[in-house]
Short mmCIF file of C-alpha atoms in Angstrom, two decimals:
data_model
loop_
_atom_site.label_atom_id
_atom_site.label_comp_id
_atom_site.label_asym_id
_atom_site.label_seq_id
_atom_site.Cartn_x
_atom_site.Cartn_y
_atom_site.Cartn_z
CA UNK A 1 -62.43 -4.06 67.80
CA UNK A 2 -65.00 -2.04 65.85
CA UNK A 3 -62.47 0.77 65.55
CA UNK A 4 -59.95 -1.66 64.09
CA UNK A 5 -62.42 -2.85 61.44
CA UNK A 6 -63.23 0.74 60.47
CA UNK A 7 -59.53 1.47 59.95
CA UNK A 8 -59.20 -1.58 57.70
CA UNK A 9 -62.24 -0.57 55.67
CA UNK A 10 -60.96 2.99 55.30
CA UNK A 11 -57.56 1.77 54.07
CA UNK A 12 -59.21 -0.61 51.62
CA UNK A 13 -61.34 2.13 50.08
CA UNK A 14 -58.31 4.42 49.80
CA UNK A 15 -56.34 1.76 47.93
CA UNK A 16 -59.31 1.03 45.70
CA UNK A 17 -59.62 4.72 44.86
CA UNK A 18 -55.93 5.07 43.98
CA UNK A 19 -55.93 1.87 41.89
CA UNK A 20 -59.04 2.94 40.04
CA UNK A 21 -57.55 6.34 39.25
CA UNK A 22 -54.38 4.77 37.80
CA UNK A 23 -56.31 2.12 35.93
CA UNK A 24 -58.31 4.68 34.02
CA UNK A 25 -55.39 7.06 33.43
CA UNK A 26 -54.87 6.38 29.73
CA UNK A 27 -53.17 9.57 28.56
CA UNK A 28 -50.33 9.41 26.03
CA UNK A 29 -47.35 11.60 25.25
CA UNK A 30 -45.92 11.08 21.80
CA UNK A 31 -43.67 13.05 19.54
CA UNK A 32 -40.47 13.22 17.52
CA UNK A 33 -36.80 13.80 18.29
CA UNK A 34 -34.68 15.90 15.90
CA UNK A 35 -31.11 17.13 15.78
CA UNK A 36 -30.14 20.77 15.31
CA UNK A 37 -30.60 20.42 11.53
CA UNK A 38 -34.06 18.87 11.80
CA UNK A 39 -32.93 15.30 11.03
CA UNK A 40 -34.72 12.51 12.90
CA UNK A 41 -32.61 10.73 15.54
CA UNK A 42 -32.76 7.02 16.34
CA UNK A 43 -32.49 5.40 19.78
CA UNK A 44 -32.76 8.60 21.80
CA UNK A 45 -33.74 8.06 25.43
CA UNK A 46 -36.95 9.99 26.26
CA UNK A 47 -38.26 9.92 29.84
CA UNK A 48 -40.58 11.77 32.20
CA UNK A 49 -38.63 13.23 35.12
CA UNK A 50 -39.63 11.89 38.52
CA UNK A 51 -41.34 8.78 37.11
CA UNK A 52 -40.39 5.41 35.66
CA UNK A 53 -42.13 6.22 32.38
CA UNK A 54 -40.09 6.56 29.23
CA UNK A 55 -39.35 5.30 25.71
CA UNK A 56 -36.70 5.23 22.98
CA UNK A 57 -37.10 6.90 19.62
CA UNK A 58 -37.55 4.74 16.54
CA UNK A 59 -35.65 4.95 13.26
CA UNK A 60 -37.92 7.79 12.12
CA UNK A 61 -37.36 9.69 15.39
CA UNK A 62 -40.85 9.08 16.81
CA UNK A 63 -41.62 7.90 20.35
CA UNK A 64 -44.74 7.02 22.41
CA UNK A 65 -45.10 7.06 26.21
CA UNK A 66 -48.39 5.43 27.27
CA UNK A 67 -50.37 5.20 30.54
CA UNK A 68 -49.46 8.70 31.69
CA UNK A 69 -51.58 10.03 34.61
CA UNK A 70 -53.04 13.51 34.27
CA UNK A 71 -50.70 16.26 35.41
CA UNK A 72 -47.83 18.53 34.47
CA UNK A 73 -44.48 16.89 33.69
CA UNK A 74 -40.99 17.61 32.45
CA UNK A 75 -40.08 15.42 29.47
CA UNK A 76 -36.34 15.05 28.83
CA UNK A 77 -34.50 13.65 25.80
CA UNK A 78 -30.85 12.60 26.11
CA UNK A 79 -28.28 11.51 23.53
CA UNK A 80 -24.54 11.01 23.79
CA UNK A 81 -23.86 13.54 21.01
CA UNK A 82 -26.00 16.37 22.34
CA UNK A 83 -26.75 18.34 25.46
CA UNK A 84 -30.07 17.15 27.01
CA UNK A 85 -33.23 18.95 25.93
CA UNK A 86 -36.35 19.35 28.12
CA UNK A 87 -39.98 20.32 27.54
CA UNK A 88 -42.79 21.15 29.99
CA UNK A 89 -45.96 19.18 29.21
CA UNK A 90 -49.43 19.30 30.80
CA UNK A 91 -51.58 16.23 30.20
CA UNK A 92 -55.33 15.94 30.86
CA UNK A 93 -57.14 12.65 31.45
CA UNK A 94 -57.47 10.48 28.32
CA UNK A 95 -55.53 13.06 26.30
CA UNK A 96 -52.97 12.37 23.56
CA UNK A 97 -50.29 15.04 23.76
CA UNK A 98 -47.84 15.51 20.88
CA UNK A 99 -44.52 17.34 21.23
CA UNK A 100 -41.28 17.88 19.30
CA UNK A 101 -37.92 17.63 21.07
CA UNK A 102 -35.08 19.21 19.10
CA UNK A 103 -31.46 19.25 20.23
CA UNK A 104 -29.70 22.58 19.87
CA UNK A 105 -26.08 22.00 20.85
CA UNK A 106 -23.62 19.13 20.51
CA UNK A 107 -21.52 18.00 23.43
CA UNK A 108 -17.79 18.50 23.57
CA UNK A 109 -16.56 14.90 23.51
CA UNK A 110 -12.86 15.68 23.25
CA UNK A 111 -10.67 13.99 25.85
CA UNK A 112 -7.62 15.21 27.63
CA UNK A 113 -4.36 14.54 25.82
CA UNK A 114 -2.94 11.06 26.43
CA UNK A 115 0.74 10.34 25.95
CA UNK A 116 1.85 6.74 25.31
CA UNK A 117 5.54 5.96 25.55
CA UNK A 118 7.03 2.69 24.29
CA UNK A 119 10.63 1.56 24.51
CA UNK A 120 12.39 -0.87 22.21
CA UNK A 121 16.00 -1.91 22.03
CA UNK A 122 17.95 -3.64 19.29
CA UNK A 123 19.29 -7.13 19.94
CA UNK A 124 21.61 -9.27 17.90
CA UNK A 125 20.15 -12.57 16.78
CA UNK A 126 22.33 -14.52 19.20
CA UNK A 127 21.04 -12.40 22.10
CA UNK A 128 17.35 -13.21 21.52
CA UNK A 129 16.06 -15.73 24.14
CA UNK A 130 14.51 -17.97 21.47
CA UNK A 131 16.33 -19.30 18.41
CA UNK A 132 15.66 -17.10 15.39
CA UNK A 133 16.00 -18.03 11.72
CA UNK A 134 15.48 -15.92 8.64
CA UNK A 135 14.95 -16.55 4.95
CA UNK A 136 16.48 -13.45 3.41
CA UNK A 137 15.47 -11.75 0.18
CA UNK A 138 18.53 -13.23 -1.54
CA UNK A 139 17.54 -16.75 -0.45
CA UNK A 140 13.97 -16.21 -1.64
CA UNK A 141 15.37 -15.27 -5.05
CA UNK A 142 18.08 -17.94 -5.19
CA UNK A 143 16.22 -20.93 -3.70
CA UNK A 144 13.02 -20.47 -5.66
CA UNK A 145 9.91 -22.11 -4.24
CA UNK A 146 6.30 -21.90 -5.37
CA UNK A 147 4.96 -20.52 -2.09
CA UNK A 148 5.93 -19.70 1.49
CA UNK A 149 5.06 -23.21 2.69
CA UNK A 150 7.67 -24.77 0.43
CA UNK A 151 10.25 -22.22 1.56
CA UNK A 152 9.57 -22.96 5.24
CA UNK A 153 10.02 -26.69 4.61
CA UNK A 154 13.73 -25.96 4.06
CA UNK A 155 14.21 -24.45 7.53
CA UNK A 156 15.62 -26.87 10.14
CA UNK A 157 13.09 -27.62 12.87
CA UNK A 158 10.11 -26.50 10.78
CA UNK A 159 7.81 -29.11 9.25
CA UNK A 160 5.02 -28.55 6.73
CA UNK A 161 2.13 -31.03 6.43
CA UNK A 162 -0.55 -30.73 3.80
CA UNK A 163 -3.93 -31.89 5.14
CA UNK A 164 -4.98 -35.03 3.29
CA UNK A 165 -1.92 -34.83 1.03
CA UNK A 166 -3.89 -33.23 -1.78
CA UNK A 167 -3.20 -30.20 -3.90
CA UNK A 168 -5.16 -27.17 -2.70
CA UNK A 169 -5.63 -28.44 0.86
CA UNK A 170 -4.70 -26.34 3.86
CA UNK A 171 -1.20 -26.68 5.26
CA UNK A 172 -0.33 -27.69 8.79
CA UNK A 173 2.79 -26.25 10.37
CA UNK A 174 4.90 -27.36 13.31
CA UNK A 175 8.06 -26.05 14.92
CA UNK A 176 10.26 -28.58 16.71
CA UNK A 177 7.57 -31.27 16.33
CA UNK A 178 5.00 -29.34 18.34
CA UNK A 179 1.66 -29.54 16.55
CA UNK A 180 2.91 -31.69 13.70
CA UNK A 181 -0.46 -32.65 12.21
CA UNK A 182 -2.68 -30.75 9.77
CA UNK A 183 -3.45 -28.21 12.50
CA UNK A 184 -1.29 -25.17 13.27
CA UNK A 185 -2.96 -23.82 16.38
CA UNK A 186 0.35 -23.75 18.30
CA UNK A 187 2.31 -21.80 15.67
CA UNK A 188 1.29 -18.26 14.83
CA UNK A 189 1.85 -17.12 11.25
CA UNK A 190 1.82 -13.40 10.50
CA UNK A 191 1.87 -11.50 7.23
CA UNK A 192 3.35 -8.07 7.79
CA UNK A 193 2.51 -8.44 11.47
CA UNK A 194 -1.10 -9.62 11.02
CA UNK A 195 -2.23 -13.20 11.81
CA UNK A 196 -3.53 -15.41 8.98
CA UNK A 197 -4.14 -18.72 10.78
CA UNK A 198 -7.59 -20.22 10.30
CA UNK A 199 -9.65 -19.33 13.36
CA UNK A 200 -11.09 -22.86 13.74
CA UNK A 201 -8.29 -25.30 12.98
CA UNK A 202 -5.26 -23.02 12.76
CA UNK A 203 -4.65 -24.31 9.23
CA UNK A 204 -2.97 -22.18 6.58
CA UNK A 205 -3.41 -21.69 2.85
CA UNK A 206 0.13 -20.97 1.71
CA UNK A 207 -1.05 -20.95 -1.90
CA UNK A 208 -2.23 -17.42 -1.14
CA UNK A 209 1.38 -16.45 -0.39
CA UNK A 210 3.47 -17.14 -3.50
CA UNK A 211 7.18 -16.57 -3.16
CA UNK A 212 7.10 -13.85 -5.82
CA UNK A 213 5.51 -11.35 -3.42
CA UNK A 214 7.72 -12.23 -0.42
CA UNK A 215 10.66 -10.09 0.63
CA UNK A 216 11.83 -12.20 3.59
CA UNK A 217 10.56 -14.58 6.28
CA UNK A 218 11.42 -14.43 9.99
CA UNK A 219 11.02 -17.54 12.18
CA UNK A 220 11.10 -17.53 15.99
CA UNK A 221 11.49 -21.10 17.30
CA UNK A 222 10.18 -21.10 20.84
CA UNK A 223 7.26 -19.95 22.91
CA UNK A 224 6.17 -16.36 22.37
CA UNK A 225 2.91 -16.66 24.32
CA UNK A 226 3.72 -13.69 26.54
CA UNK A 227 3.59 -11.43 23.49
CA UNK A 228 1.17 -13.17 21.12
CA UNK A 229 -0.97 -15.47 23.29
CA UNK A 230 -1.47 -19.24 23.39
CA UNK A 231 -1.43 -19.62 19.60
CA UNK A 232 2.30 -18.85 19.66
CA UNK A 233 3.27 -21.69 22.02
CA UNK A 234 5.54 -23.33 19.44
CA UNK A 235 6.76 -20.14 17.82
CA UNK A 236 6.00 -17.31 15.43
CA UNK A 237 6.57 -16.94 11.70
CA UNK A 238 6.37 -13.47 10.18
CA UNK A 239 6.20 -13.14 6.40
CA UNK A 240 7.27 -9.70 5.17
CA UNK A 241 5.94 -8.92 1.71
CA UNK A 242 7.72 -6.89 -0.93
CA UNK A 243 7.41 -3.13 -0.72
CA UNK A 244 5.90 -1.91 -4.00
CA UNK A 245 7.85 0.72 -5.87
CA UNK A 246 6.25 3.89 -7.18
CA UNK A 247 4.18 3.40 -10.31
CA UNK A 248 2.78 0.29 -11.96
CA UNK A 249 4.90 -2.86 -12.15
CA UNK A 250 4.24 -6.38 -13.37
CA UNK A 251 6.36 -9.52 -13.45
CA UNK A 252 5.83 -13.20 -14.14
CA UNK A 253 7.62 -16.44 -13.31
CA UNK A 254 7.45 -19.94 -14.77
CA UNK A 255 8.90 -23.04 -13.08
CA UNK A 256 8.97 -26.59 -14.44
CA UNK A 257 9.62 -29.56 -12.13
CA UNK A 258 10.96 -32.88 -13.47
CA UNK A 259 11.04 -36.02 -11.32
CA UNK A 260 12.90 -39.20 -12.24
CA UNK A 261 10.36 -41.88 -11.27
CA UNK A 262 11.46 -44.73 -13.58
CA UNK A 263 13.62 -46.56 -11.01
CA UNK A 264 11.43 -45.95 -7.97
CA UNK A 265 8.74 -48.45 -7.10
CA UNK A 266 5.49 -47.53 -5.36
CA UNK A 267 6.76 -49.22 -2.19
CA UNK A 268 10.00 -47.22 -2.18
CA UNK A 269 8.10 -44.01 -2.82
CA UNK A 270 5.71 -44.72 0.06
CA UNK A 271 5.86 -41.98 2.69
CA UNK A 272 6.59 -39.31 0.14
CA UNK A 273 3.47 -39.88 -1.94
CA UNK A 274 3.54 -41.21 -5.50
CA UNK A 275 6.28 -39.19 -7.28
CA UNK A 276 5.27 -36.65 -9.91
CA UNK A 277 6.22 -37.08 -13.51
CA UNK A 278 6.25 -33.31 -13.86
CA UNK A 279 4.72 -30.15 -12.48
CA UNK A 280 4.32 -26.65 -13.84
CA UNK A 281 4.06 -23.44 -11.83
CA UNK A 282 3.10 -20.08 -13.25
CA UNK A 283 2.79 -16.78 -11.42
CA UNK A 284 1.75 -13.36 -12.66
CA UNK A 285 2.27 -10.53 -10.19
CA UNK A 286 1.72 -6.81 -10.14
CA UNK A 287 2.08 -3.82 -7.87
CA UNK A 288 1.08 -0.20 -7.73
CA UNK A 289 2.20 2.53 -5.37
CA UNK A 290 2.03 6.29 -5.07
CA UNK A 291 2.72 8.75 -2.29
CA UNK A 292 -0.48 7.79 -0.45
CA UNK A 293 -1.16 4.09 -0.99
CA UNK A 294 0.30 0.85 -2.34
CA UNK A 295 -1.13 -2.43 -3.63
CA UNK A 296 0.37 -5.86 -4.36
CA UNK A 297 -1.51 -8.58 -6.25
CA UNK A 298 -0.76 -12.00 -7.71
CA UNK A 299 -2.40 -14.66 -9.88
CA UNK A 300 -0.98 -18.18 -10.03
CA UNK A 301 -1.49 -21.57 -11.62
CA UNK A 302 0.01 -24.93 -10.68
CA UNK A 303 -0.43 -28.31 -12.35
CA UNK A 304 0.83 -31.41 -10.56
CA UNK A 305 -0.32 -35.05 -10.61
CA UNK A 306 0.60 -35.88 -6.99
CA UNK A 307 2.42 -34.07 -4.20
CA UNK A 308 6.00 -35.14 -3.56
CA UNK A 309 9.17 -33.96 -1.85
CA UNK A 310 11.21 -32.03 -4.38
CA UNK A 311 14.70 -30.59 -4.19
CA UNK A 312 14.91 -27.74 -6.67
CA UNK A 313 18.31 -27.11 -8.20
CA UNK A 314 17.19 -24.59 -10.78
CA UNK A 315 14.22 -22.98 -12.42
CA UNK A 316 12.99 -21.15 -15.47
CA UNK A 317 11.92 -17.59 -14.82
CA UNK A 318 10.68 -14.73 -16.91
CA UNK A 319 10.47 -11.28 -15.35
CA UNK A 320 8.81 -8.39 -17.10
CA UNK A 321 8.46 -4.82 -15.83
CA UNK A 322 6.35 -2.45 -17.87
CA UNK A 323 7.22 1.19 -18.32
CA UNK A 324 4.94 3.44 -16.32
CA UNK A 325 5.18 7.10 -15.26
CA UNK A 326 6.59 7.72 -11.82
CA UNK A 327 4.08 10.47 -11.16
CA UNK A 328 1.01 11.93 -12.82
CA UNK A 329 1.34 14.30 -15.74
CA UNK A 330 0.90 17.93 -14.74
CA UNK A 331 1.24 21.06 -16.89
CA UNK A 332 4.82 22.25 -17.16
CA UNK A 333 6.27 19.12 -15.55
CA UNK A 334 8.29 16.44 -17.28
CA UNK A 335 7.25 12.80 -16.99
CA UNK A 336 9.76 10.33 -15.53
CA UNK A 337 9.49 6.73 -16.72
CA UNK A 338 10.87 3.60 -15.16
CA UNK A 339 13.15 1.55 -17.37
CA UNK A 340 11.53 -1.50 -18.90
CA UNK A 341 13.15 -4.78 -17.90
CA UNK A 342 12.99 -8.35 -19.17
CA UNK A 343 14.92 -11.15 -17.47
CA UNK A 344 15.13 -14.77 -18.58
CA UNK A 345 16.71 -17.65 -16.69
CA UNK A 346 16.91 -21.40 -17.00
CA UNK A 347 17.47 -24.55 -15.00
CA UNK A 348 16.01 -27.87 -13.93
CA UNK A 349 14.38 -29.26 -10.81
CA UNK A 350 15.11 -32.74 -9.54
CA UNK A 351 13.27 -34.94 -7.02
CA UNK A 352 15.29 -37.13 -4.65
CA UNK A 353 13.88 -40.12 -2.76
CA UNK A 354 15.46 -42.36 -0.15
CA UNK A 355 15.62 -45.96 -1.35
CA UNK A 356 16.43 -47.55 2.03
#
């Protein structure tokens, strides 16, 4: 029994000695991490090999490793851009050792060549599984509407709802009565292949898409979730904008809407909103393109007392294209100008209401 107690005492004193040694080991290794040009590096992993001690460099490249027992260690710095760098460090008790770790060579991060092959086949419209409709460039020009929302309201099976019925509010969109309220989270709307639906409600601001910058609109009536996800349960609408021509261009359009409201009572007009006496639309558009980039911009103004359903049978339009050089002037090279163009047109717009 006495032998057993002696063993316990011996073990206790050994543990006390080890604990006391660690407790008073207050040495520190600190320093700075630099790249091959001497620039400080942030968030570099610095550790002491064979231990759990380490730190990350700060924004100025400095690091501090505390509570290091006395001894000789290998300190290693690693970064994804560089080959690891090591330094041999000897630390005495209660010593503050300072070192500099500088990377010398960047890693080769190039990957093996990857080949991606995609196949696509052409299908006639009648061969597509879902019904497909299109508003062509000719229709956009002939059946003038203020924005894309008003153009889509002419497509069978597509319904546009303005949230709250007020000018400037977001539009709701439904295809075949799916999602017919002010939300459009079941119909995906793309502009040149990129989604524009509001991330929260799915609503759309078609006022940002005036008809003057639209080339054509493609409508897929039917689920396209396999390709676009759950937001395309009802269908997909892709708005293709005009392709700017080389040089600077500008054009404007003016439309005036007249509604015959004298013989329509408020009760008969109910469901369509109180009919407008008149409305004025104005759009100023411009584009610029060269061999490297292209831009399309538009500024619009619309004045209307109340929203209503309008059938447009004509419009007034003014189109102006300024002369601009096709390419920059260089010595010994002639300058090619686009022809200036001014187009004027006229017509009227009439509202029709059911009086049943």
